[in-house]
Amino acid sequence: MRKIDIFDTTLRDGEQSAGINLNTAEKLEIARQLERFGATIIEAGFPASSPGDFEAVQRIANTVKNSTVTGLARAMKHDIDRSWEALRGAEQPHLHVFLATSPIHMEYKLQKTPDQVVEAAVEAVKYARKFFPLVQWSAEDGFRSDREFLVRIINEVIKAGATTINIPDTVGYATPHEYGDLFRYLKENVTGVEKVKLSAHCHDDLGMAVANSIAAIENGADQVEGTINGIGERAGNAALEEIAVALHIRKDFYNLETGVNLKEIKRTSQLVSQLTGVVIQPNKAVVGKNAFAHESGIHQDGYLKNRETYEIFTPELIGETTAPLALGKHSGRAAFKDRAISMGFDLSEEKLNEAFMEFKKLADRKKEITEDDLYVLFTERQIDYSDMPIYKLENVQVQYGTANVPTATVTAVVPNGVTETVASTGSGSVEAIFNTLEKLVNGKVHILDYRVTSIGKGRDALGDAVINLSFNGETFTGRDVAQDVLEASAKAYLNAINRKLIKDRVLAAETV
Ligand code: KIV
Ligand code: ZN
């Protein structure tokens, strides 16, 4: 069966989304999960863009063994050299080098003539091939490029040694018919096309990224690029979990395989959402929380008689467990540990103990602990922040009455290890907490977006808070969960501030 390679760019194109700021530990955690998910290639970052990206790409390249790890580089020696330093320890070093080819990008952004662009692309690929056995070359804004020019430049970069040719629809402008036709045209007109892999990279500005990627596959692409949950620049990238499930469920039509471990989809999606703070829309295909919810009476009736009346695949396919948890306040540590292992978590004994104590506290307060609750408990502990100088919330207390001015008092361990207590007022409980925290963190904070949702069902469900804020002019997203929404909000706020501290720490370490 024909195999389609899955190129995951959650940590590069995905991380470029507004407000997302992952630190190295979080990127590594996501990369490990992408390996379990079965990504053929993981684009771990853009090594020359920042010390933080360099460090993350290097750690991921040295850790991940079952997926090829790549990094992005502009068509310039400096970027290629930095990428080689970051990627040389990888099992199979792979570089992704790009240069824009559309008239508008060449004229205004690059300010180069088409001849100069061909020369720069060839030079970059030749130089990259001195180090890397695998070099992917991308024609940025390829879809809006002149087809004859595309053929010319691709012919040249193949001669220069490129092993994969990627034709992105950078601005999400293509329709499936047109994008598929472009791949057919390249297959028919590029010299040596049979020696390279053709790749599709689609953005979702018109909501057609997944359809366009599949149209490319139908017309000769052997690789598709995208992100988990479709995160990415502007409207995002093609959602890889949607492509993988579509090709699996419609195997009768496509007769293709991707190598994706479908059972890892749910977990990968939750991890990416939790760490990036990007909430999944409820009706999103495959991983949205309503993707398997049957609301109307007619649908429920049909579903109860035969699931397949209204369900083309089951939640179990993507690793969602619908069976009762069989874990409660009387469960022992051994059963808890088994559950963590069966959910794919590999926690140290210390972290497992911490999670177990938290679980016991939760079980006392909550009637039913769900698998989603456990995901949060385990994921929070999978990443070790213990050696980082960050804010840790100890206590938050709010005095609220309809006739009083709400007052919040917060006690937290601040980055230098000292415990501080601060209080402030606001026009509501949340504002009082945010004003207090602003005093604590000693900087200018603007709240850009703030949402609270519930994890699972019921009045005792955990509250999940996401905050997008600017701290001294830089934007960060924080997310955290607690049984009380006010506590979750305070923790999410500090989570966003901590991202700034961790980022500054990486930068400082690099300049020393
Ligand atoms: O969308 C795009 O063109 C990209 C390239 C860097 C491949 O992300
Ligand atoms: Zn892109």
mmCIF file of C-alpha atoms and ligand atoms in Angstrom, residues 12-13 72 96 98 138-141 166 168-170 201 203 225 237, ligand 1:
data_model
loop_
_atom_site.group_PDB
_atom_site.id
_atom_site.type_symbol
_atom_site.label_atom_id
_atom_site.label_comp_id
_atom_site.label_asym_id
_atom_site.label_seq_id
_atom_site.Cartn_x
_atom_site.Cartn_y
_atom_site.Cartn_z
ATOM 1 C CA ARG A 12 7.624 25.294 14.401
ATOM 2 C CA ASP A 13 4.693 26.600 12.326
ATOM 3 C CA LEU A 72 13.885 25.191 9.498
ATOM 4 C CA HIS A 96 14.250 22.137 5.858
ATOM 5 C CA PHE A 98 13.040 27.575 2.251
ATOM 6 C CA SER A 138 10.361 24.648 0.186
ATOM 7 C CA ALA A 139 9.109 27.180 -2.330
ATOM 8 C CA GLU A 140 7.465 29.592 0.086
ATOM 9 C CA ASP A 141 4.179 30.900 -1.346
ATOM 10 C CA ASN A 166 7.655 21.138 -0.667
ATOM 11 C CA PRO A 168 3.325 25.358 0.363
ATOM 12 C CA ASP A 169 0.074 27.197 0.035
ATOM 13 C CA THR A 170 1.523 29.715 2.473
ATOM 14 C CA HIS A 201 1.978 22.283 3.212
ATOM 15 C CA HIS A 203 -2.691 26.885 5.606
ATOM 16 C CA GLU A 225 2.685 18.750 6.508
ATOM 17 C CA ASN A 237 -2.226 24.696 9.315
HETATM 18 O O1 KIV B 1 3.782 28.270 5.039
HETATM 19 C C1 KIV B 1 4.941 28.233 4.619
HETATM 20 O O2 KIV B 1 5.252 28.584 3.486
HETATM 21 C C2 KIV B 1 5.961 27.754 5.544
HETATM 22 C C3 KIV B 1 7.320 27.528 4.955
HETATM 23 C C4 KIV B 1 8.400 28.022 5.835
HETATM 24 C C5 KIV B 1 7.468 26.093 4.613
HETATM 25 O O3 KIV B 1 5.701 27.486 6.680
#
